[in-house]
CSV table of N, CA and C in Angstrom, one decimal:
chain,number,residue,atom,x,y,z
A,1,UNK,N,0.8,-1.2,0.0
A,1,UNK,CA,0.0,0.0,0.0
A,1,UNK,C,0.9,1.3,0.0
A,2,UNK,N,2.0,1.2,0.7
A,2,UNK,CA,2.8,2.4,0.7
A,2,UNK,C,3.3,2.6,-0.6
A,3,UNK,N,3.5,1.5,-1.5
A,3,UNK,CA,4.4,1.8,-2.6
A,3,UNK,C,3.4,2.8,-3.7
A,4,UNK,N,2.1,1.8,-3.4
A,4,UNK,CA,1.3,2.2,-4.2
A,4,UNK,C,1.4,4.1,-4.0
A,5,UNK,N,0.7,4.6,-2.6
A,5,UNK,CA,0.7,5.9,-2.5
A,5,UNK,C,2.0,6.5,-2.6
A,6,UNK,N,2.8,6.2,-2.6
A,6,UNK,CA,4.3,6.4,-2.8
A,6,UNK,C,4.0,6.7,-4.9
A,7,UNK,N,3.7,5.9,-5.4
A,7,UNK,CA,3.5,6.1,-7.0
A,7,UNK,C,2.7,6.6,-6.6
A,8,UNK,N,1.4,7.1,-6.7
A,8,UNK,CA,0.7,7.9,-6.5
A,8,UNK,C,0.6,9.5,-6.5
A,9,UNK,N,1.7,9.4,-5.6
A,9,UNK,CA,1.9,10.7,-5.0
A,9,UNK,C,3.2,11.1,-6.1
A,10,UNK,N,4.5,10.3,-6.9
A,10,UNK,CA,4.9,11.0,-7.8
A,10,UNK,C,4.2,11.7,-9.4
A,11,UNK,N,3.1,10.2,-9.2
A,11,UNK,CA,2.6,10.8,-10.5
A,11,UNK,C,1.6,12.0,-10.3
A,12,UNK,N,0.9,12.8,-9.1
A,12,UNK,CA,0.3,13.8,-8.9
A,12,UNK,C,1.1,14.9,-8.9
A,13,UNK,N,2.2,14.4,-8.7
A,13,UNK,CA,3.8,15.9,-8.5
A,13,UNK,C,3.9,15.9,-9.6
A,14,UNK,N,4.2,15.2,-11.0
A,14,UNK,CA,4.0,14.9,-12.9
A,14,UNK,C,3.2,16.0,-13.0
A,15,UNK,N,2.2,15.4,-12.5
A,15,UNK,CA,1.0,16.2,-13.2
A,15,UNK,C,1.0,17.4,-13.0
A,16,UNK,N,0.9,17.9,-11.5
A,16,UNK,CA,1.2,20.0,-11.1
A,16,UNK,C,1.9,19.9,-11.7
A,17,UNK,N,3.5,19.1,-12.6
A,17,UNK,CA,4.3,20.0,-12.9
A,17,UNK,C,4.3,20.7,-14.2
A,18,UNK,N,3.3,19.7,-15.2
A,18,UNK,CA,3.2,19.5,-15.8
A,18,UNK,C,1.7,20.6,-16.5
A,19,UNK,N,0.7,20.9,-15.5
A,19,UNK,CA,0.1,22.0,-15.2
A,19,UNK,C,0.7,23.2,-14.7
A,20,UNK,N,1.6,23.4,-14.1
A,20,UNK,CA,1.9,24.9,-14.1
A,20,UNK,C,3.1,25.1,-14.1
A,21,UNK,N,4.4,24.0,-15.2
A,21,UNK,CA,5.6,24.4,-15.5
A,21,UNK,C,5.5,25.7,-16.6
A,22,UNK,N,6.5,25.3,-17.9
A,22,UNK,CA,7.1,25.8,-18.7
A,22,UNK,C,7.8,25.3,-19.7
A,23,UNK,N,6.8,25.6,-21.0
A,23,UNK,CA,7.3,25.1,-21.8
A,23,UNK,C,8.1,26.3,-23.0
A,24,UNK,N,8.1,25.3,-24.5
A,24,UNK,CA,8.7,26.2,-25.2
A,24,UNK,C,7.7,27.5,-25.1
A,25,UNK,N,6.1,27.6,-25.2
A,25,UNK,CA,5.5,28.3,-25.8
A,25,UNK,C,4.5,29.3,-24.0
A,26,UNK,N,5.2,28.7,-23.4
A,26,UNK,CA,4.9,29.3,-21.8
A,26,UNK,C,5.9,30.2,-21.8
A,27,UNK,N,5.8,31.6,-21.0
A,27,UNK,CA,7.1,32.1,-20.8
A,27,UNK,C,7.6,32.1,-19.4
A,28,UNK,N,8.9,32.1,-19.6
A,28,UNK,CA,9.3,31.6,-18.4
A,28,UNK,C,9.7,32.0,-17.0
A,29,UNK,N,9.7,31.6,-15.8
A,29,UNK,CA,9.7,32.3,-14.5
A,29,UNK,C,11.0,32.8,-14.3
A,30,UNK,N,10.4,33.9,-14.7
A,30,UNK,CA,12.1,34.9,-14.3
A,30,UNK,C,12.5,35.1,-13.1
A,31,UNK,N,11.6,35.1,-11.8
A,31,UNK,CA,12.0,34.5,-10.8
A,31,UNK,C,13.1,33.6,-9.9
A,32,UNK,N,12.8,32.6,-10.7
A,32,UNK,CA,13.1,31.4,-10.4
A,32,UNK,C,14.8,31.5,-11.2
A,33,UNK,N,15.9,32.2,-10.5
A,33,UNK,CA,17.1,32.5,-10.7
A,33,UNK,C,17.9,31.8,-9.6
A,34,UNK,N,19.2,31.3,-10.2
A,34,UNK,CA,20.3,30.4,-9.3
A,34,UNK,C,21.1,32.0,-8.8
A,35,UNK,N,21.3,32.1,-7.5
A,35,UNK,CA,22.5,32.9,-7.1
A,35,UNK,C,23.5,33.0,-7.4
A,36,UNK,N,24.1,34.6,-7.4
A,36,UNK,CA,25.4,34.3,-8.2
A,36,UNK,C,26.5,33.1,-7.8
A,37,UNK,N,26.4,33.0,-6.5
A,37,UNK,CA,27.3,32.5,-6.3
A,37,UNK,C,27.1,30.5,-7.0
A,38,UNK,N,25.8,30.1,-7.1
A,38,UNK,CA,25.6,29.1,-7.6
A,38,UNK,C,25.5,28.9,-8.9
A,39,UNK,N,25.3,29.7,-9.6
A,39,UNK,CA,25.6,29.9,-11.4
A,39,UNK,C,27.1,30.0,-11.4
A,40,UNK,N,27.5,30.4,-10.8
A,40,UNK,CA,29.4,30.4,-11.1
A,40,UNK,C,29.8,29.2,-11.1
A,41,UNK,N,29.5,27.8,-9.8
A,41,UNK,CA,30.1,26.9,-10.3
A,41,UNK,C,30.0,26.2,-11.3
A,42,UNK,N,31.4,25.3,-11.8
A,42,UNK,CA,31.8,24.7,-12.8
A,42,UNK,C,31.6,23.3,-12.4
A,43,UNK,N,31.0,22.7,-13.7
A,43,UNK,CA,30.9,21.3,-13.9
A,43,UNK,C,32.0,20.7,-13.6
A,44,UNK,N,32.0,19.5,-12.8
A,44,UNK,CA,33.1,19.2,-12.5
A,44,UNK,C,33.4,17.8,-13.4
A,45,UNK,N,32.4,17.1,-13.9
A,45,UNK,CA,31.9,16.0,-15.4
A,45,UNK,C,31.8,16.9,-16.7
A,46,UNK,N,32.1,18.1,-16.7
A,46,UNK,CA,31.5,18.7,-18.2
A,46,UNK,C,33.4,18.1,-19.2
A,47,UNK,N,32.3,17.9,-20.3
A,47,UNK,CA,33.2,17.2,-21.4
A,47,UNK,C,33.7,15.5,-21.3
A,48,UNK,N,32.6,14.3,-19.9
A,48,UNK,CA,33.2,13.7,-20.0
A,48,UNK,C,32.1,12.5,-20.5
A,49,UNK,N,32.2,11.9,-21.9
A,49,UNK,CA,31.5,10.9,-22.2
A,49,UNK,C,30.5,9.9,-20.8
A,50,UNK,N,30.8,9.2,-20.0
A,50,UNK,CA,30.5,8.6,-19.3
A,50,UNK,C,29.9,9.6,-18.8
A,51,UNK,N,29.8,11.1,-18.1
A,51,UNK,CA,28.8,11.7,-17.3
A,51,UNK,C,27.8,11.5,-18.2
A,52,UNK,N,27.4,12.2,-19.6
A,52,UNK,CA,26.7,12.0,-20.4
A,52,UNK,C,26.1,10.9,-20.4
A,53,UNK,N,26.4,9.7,-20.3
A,53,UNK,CA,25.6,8.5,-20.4
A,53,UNK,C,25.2,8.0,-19.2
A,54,UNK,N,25.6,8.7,-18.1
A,54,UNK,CA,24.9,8.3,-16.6
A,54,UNK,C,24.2,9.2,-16.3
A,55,UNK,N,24.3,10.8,-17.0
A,55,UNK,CA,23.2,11.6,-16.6
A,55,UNK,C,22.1,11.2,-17.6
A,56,UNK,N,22.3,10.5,-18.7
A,56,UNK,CA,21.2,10.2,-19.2
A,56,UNK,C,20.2,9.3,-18.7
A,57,UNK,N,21.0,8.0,-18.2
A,57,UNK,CA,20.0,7.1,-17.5
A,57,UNK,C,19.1,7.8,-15.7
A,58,UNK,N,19.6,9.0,-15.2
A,58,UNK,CA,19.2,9.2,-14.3
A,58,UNK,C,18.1,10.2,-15.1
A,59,UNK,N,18.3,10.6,-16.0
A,59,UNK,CA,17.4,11.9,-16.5
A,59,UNK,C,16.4,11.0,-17.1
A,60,UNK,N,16.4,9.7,-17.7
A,60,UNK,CA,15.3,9.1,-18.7
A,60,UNK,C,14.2,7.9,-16.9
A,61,UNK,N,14.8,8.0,-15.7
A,61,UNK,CA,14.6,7.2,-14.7
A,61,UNK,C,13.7,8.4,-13.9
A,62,UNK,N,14.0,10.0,-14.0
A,62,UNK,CA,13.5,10.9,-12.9
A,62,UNK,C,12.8,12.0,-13.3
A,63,UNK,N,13.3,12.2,-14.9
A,63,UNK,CA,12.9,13.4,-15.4
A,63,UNK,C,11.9,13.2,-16.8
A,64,UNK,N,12.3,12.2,-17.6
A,64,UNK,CA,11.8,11.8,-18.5
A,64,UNK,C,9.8,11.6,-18.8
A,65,UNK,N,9.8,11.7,-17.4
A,65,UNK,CA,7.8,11.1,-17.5
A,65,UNK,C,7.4,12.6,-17.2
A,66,UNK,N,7.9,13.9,-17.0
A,66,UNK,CA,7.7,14.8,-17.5
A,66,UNK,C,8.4,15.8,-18.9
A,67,UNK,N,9.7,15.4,-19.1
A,67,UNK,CA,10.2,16.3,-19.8
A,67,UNK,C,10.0,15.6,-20.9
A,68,UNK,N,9.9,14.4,-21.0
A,68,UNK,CA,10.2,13.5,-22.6
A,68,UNK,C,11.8,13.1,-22.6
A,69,UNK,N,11.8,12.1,-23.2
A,69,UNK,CA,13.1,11.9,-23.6
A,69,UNK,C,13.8,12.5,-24.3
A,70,UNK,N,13.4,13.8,-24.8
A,70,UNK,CA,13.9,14.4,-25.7
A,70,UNK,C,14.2,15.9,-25.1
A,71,UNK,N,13.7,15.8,-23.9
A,71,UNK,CA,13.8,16.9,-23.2
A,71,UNK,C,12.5,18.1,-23.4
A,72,UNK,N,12.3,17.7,-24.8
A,72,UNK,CA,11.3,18.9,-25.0
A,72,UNK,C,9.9,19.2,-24.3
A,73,UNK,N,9.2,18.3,-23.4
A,73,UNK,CA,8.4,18.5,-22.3
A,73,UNK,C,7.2,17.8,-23.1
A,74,UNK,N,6.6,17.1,-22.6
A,74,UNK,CA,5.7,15.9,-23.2
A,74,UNK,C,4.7,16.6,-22.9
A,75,UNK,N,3.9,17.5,-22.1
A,75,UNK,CA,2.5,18.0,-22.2
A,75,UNK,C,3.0,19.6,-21.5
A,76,UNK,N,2.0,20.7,-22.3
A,76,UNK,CA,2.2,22.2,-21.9
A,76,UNK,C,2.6,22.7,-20.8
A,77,UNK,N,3.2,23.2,-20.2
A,77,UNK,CA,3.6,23.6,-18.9
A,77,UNK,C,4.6,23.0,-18.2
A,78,UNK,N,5.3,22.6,-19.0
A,78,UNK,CA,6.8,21.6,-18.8
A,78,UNK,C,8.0,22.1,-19.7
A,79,UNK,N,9.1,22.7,-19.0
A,79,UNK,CA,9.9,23.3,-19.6
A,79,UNK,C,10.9,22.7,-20.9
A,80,UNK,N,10.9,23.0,-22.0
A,80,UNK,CA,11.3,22.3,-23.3
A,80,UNK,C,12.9,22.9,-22.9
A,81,UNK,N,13.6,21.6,-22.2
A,81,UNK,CA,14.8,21.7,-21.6
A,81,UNK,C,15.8,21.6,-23.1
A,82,UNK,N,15.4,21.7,-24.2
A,82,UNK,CA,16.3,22.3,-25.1
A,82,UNK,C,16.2,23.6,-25.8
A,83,UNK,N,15.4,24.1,-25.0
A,83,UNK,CA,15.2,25.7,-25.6
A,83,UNK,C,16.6,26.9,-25.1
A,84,UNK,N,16.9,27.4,-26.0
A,84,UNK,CA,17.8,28.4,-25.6
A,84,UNK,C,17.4,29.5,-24.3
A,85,UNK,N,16.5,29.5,-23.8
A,85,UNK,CA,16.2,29.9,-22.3
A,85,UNK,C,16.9,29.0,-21.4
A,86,UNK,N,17.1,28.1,-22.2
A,86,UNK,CA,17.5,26.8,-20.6
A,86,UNK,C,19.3,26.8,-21.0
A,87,UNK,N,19.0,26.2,-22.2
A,87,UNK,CA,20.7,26.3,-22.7
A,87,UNK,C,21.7,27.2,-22.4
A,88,UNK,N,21.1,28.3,-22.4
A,88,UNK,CA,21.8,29.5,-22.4
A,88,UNK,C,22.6,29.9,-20.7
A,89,UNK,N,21.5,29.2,-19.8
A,89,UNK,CA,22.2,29.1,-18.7
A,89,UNK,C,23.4,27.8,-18.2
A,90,UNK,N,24.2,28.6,-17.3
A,90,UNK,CA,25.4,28.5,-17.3
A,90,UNK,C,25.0,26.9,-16.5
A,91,UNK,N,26.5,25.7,-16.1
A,91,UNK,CA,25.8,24.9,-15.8
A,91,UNK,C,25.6,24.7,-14.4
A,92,UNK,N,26.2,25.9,-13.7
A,92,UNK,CA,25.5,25.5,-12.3
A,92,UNK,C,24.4,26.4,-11.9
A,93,UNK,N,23.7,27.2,-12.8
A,93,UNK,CA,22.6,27.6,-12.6
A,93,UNK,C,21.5,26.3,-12.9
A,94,UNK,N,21.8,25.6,-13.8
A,94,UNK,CA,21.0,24.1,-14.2
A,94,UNK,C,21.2,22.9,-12.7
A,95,UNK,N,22.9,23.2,-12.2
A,95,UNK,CA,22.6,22.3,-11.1
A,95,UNK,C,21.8,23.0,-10.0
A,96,UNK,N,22.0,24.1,-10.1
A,96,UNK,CA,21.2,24.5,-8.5
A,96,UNK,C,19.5,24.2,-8.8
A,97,UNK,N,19.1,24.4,-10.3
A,97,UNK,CA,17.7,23.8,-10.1
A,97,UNK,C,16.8,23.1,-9.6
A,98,UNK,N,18.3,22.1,-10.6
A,98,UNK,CA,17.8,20.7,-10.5
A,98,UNK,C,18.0,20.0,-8.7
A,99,UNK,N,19.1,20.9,-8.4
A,99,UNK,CA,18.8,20.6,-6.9
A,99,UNK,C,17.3,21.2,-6.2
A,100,UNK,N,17.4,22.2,-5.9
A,100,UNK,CA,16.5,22.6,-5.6
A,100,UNK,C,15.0,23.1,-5.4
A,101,UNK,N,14.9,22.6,-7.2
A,101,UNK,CA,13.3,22.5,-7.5
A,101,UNK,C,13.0,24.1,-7.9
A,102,UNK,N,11.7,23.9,-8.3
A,102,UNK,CA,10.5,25.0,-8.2
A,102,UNK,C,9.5,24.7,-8.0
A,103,UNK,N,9.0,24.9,-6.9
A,103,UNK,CA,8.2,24.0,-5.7
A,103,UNK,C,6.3,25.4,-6.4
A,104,UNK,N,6.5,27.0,-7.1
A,104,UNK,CA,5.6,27.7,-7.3
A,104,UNK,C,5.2,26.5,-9.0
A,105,UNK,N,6.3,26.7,-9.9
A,105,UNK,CA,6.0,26.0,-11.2
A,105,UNK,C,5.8,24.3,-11.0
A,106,UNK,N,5.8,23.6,-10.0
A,106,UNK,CA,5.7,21.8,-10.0
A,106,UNK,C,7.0,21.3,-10.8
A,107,UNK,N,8.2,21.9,-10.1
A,107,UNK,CA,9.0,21.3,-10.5
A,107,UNK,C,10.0,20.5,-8.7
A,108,UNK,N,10.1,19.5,-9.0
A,108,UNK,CA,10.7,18.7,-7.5
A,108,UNK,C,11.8,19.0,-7.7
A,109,UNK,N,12.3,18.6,-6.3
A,109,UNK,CA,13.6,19.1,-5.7
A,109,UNK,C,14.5,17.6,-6.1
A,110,UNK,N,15.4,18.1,-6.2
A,110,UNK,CA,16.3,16.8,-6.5
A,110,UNK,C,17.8,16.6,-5.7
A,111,UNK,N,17.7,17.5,-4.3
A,111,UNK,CA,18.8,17.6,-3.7
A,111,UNK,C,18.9,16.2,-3.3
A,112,UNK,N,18.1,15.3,-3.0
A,112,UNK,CA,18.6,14.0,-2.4
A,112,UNK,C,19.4,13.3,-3.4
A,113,UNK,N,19.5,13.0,-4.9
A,113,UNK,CA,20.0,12.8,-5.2
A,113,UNK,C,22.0,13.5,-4.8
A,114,UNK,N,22.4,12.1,-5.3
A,114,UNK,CA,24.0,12.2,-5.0
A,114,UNK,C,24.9,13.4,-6.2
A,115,UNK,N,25.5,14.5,-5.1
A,115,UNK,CA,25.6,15.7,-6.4
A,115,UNK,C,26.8,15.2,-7.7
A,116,UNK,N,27.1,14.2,-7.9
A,116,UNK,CA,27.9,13.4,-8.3
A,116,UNK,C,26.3,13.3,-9.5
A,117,UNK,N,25.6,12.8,-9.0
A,117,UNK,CA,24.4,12.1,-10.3
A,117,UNK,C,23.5,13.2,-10.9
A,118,UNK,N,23.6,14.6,-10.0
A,118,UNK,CA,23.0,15.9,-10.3
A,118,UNK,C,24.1,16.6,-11.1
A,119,UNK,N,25.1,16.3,-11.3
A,119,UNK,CA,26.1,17.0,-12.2
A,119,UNK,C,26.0,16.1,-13.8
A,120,UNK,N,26.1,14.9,-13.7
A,120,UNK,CA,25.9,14.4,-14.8
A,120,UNK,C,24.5,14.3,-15.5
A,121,UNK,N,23.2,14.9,-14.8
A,121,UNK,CA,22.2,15.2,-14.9
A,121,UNK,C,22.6,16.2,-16.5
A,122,UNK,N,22.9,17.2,-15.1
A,122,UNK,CA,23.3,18.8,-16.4
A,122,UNK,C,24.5,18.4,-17.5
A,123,UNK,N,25.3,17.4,-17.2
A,123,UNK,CA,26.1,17.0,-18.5
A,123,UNK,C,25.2,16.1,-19.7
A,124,UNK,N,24.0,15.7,-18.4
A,124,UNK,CA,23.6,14.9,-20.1
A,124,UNK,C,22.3,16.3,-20.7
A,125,UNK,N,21.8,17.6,-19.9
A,125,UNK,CA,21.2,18.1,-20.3
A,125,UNK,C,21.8,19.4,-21.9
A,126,UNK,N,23.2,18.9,-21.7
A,126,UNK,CA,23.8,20.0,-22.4
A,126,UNK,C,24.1,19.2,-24.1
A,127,UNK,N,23.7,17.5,-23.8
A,127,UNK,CA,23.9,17.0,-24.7
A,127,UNK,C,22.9,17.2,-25.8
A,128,UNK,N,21.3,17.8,-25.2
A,128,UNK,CA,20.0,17.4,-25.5
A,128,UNK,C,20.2,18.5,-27.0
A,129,UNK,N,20.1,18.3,-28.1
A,129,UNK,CA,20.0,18.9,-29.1
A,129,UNK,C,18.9,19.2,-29.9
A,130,UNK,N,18.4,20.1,-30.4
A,130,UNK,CA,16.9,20.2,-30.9
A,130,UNK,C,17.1,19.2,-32.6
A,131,UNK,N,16.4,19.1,-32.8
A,131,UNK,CA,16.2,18.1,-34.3
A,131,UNK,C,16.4,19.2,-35.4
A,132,UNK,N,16.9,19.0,-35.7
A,132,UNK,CA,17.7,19.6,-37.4
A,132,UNK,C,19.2,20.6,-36.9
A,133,UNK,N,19.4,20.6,-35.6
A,133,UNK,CA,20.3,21.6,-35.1
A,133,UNK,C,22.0,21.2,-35.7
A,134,UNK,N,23.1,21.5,-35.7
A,134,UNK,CA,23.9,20.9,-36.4
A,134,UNK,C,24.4,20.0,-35.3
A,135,UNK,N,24.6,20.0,-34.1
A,135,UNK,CA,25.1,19.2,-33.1
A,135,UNK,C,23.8,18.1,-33.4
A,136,UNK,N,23.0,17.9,-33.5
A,136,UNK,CA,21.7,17.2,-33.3
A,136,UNK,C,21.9,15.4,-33.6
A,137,UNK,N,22.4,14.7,-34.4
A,137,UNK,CA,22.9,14.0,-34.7
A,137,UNK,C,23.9,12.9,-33.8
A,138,UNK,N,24.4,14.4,-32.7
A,138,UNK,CA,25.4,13.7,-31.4
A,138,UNK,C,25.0,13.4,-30.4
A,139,UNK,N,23.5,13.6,-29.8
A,139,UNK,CA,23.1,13.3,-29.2
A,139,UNK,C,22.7,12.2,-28.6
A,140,UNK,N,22.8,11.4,-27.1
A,140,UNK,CA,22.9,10.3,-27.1
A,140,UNK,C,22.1,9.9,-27.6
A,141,UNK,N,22.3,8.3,-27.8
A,141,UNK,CA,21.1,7.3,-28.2
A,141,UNK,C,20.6,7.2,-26.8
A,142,UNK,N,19.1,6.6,-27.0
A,142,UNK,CA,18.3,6.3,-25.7
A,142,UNK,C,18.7,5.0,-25.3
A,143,UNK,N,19.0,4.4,-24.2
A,143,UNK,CA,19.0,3.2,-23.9
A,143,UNK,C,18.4,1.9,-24.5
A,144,UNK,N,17.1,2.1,-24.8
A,144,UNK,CA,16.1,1.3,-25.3
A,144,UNK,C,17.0,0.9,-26.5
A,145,UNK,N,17.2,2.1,-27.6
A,145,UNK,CA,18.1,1.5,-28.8
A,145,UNK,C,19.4,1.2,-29.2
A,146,UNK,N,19.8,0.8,-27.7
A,146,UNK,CA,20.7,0.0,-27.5
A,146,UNK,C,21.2,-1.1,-27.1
């Protein structure tokens, strides 16, 4: 029974997030800014194959049943994590997010995770390429098609 309300309760957190995120065509909570001092840090995985393919399996395991596997947000109000609003921030404004949530837009906090698996998060989010982009092509394969 716990497990059950345990699922339960993440798929109703999906859903607010998914009702009052941010997508491509939502504009976005300008609010919701990483401190300077947490946008300054540096990836400490950026550039390394293997983060990329472990932030992917944690991103397609935690993030994926809202964002899509493609990052671009599977229903309105879910932020299209390859839009140059998101890109454009630096990568520890991405990890402070993703640690910390946005608890007003339904987005969860992800400090429990190990910051070791939240850094490779934002390495595999830097991988996410839009379709016809020239990087687009590099982007990982999904597990499944492998």
């Amino acid at each position: 029974m716990r497990i059950f309300l345990s699922l339960l309760g993440v798929s109703l957190l999906c859903l607010a997030l998914a009702a009052s995120g941010q997508n491509a065509g939502s504009p976005s909570d300008k609010t919701w800014t990483a401190p300077p001092d947490a946008a300054a840090k540096q990836n400490p995985n950026a550039g390394k194959a293997d983060a990329v393919t472990a932030g992917q399996k944690i991103f397609l395991r935690s993030c994926a049943e809202c964002h899509g596997e493609d990052g671009t947000g599977l229903q309105e109000g879910v932020s299209n994590l390859q839009s140059p609003d998101v890109q454009k921030q630096s990568d520890g404004a991405l990890f402070w997010k993703v640690t910390t949530g946005n608890v007003k837009k339904g987005m969860p906090a992800f400090g429990k995770l190990e910051e070791n698996d939240r850094w490779n998060v934002v390495s595999y989010l830097r991988a996410l390429k839009p379709a016809g982009s020239p990087f687009g092509d590099n982007q990982p394969t999904s597990p499944k098609a492998q």
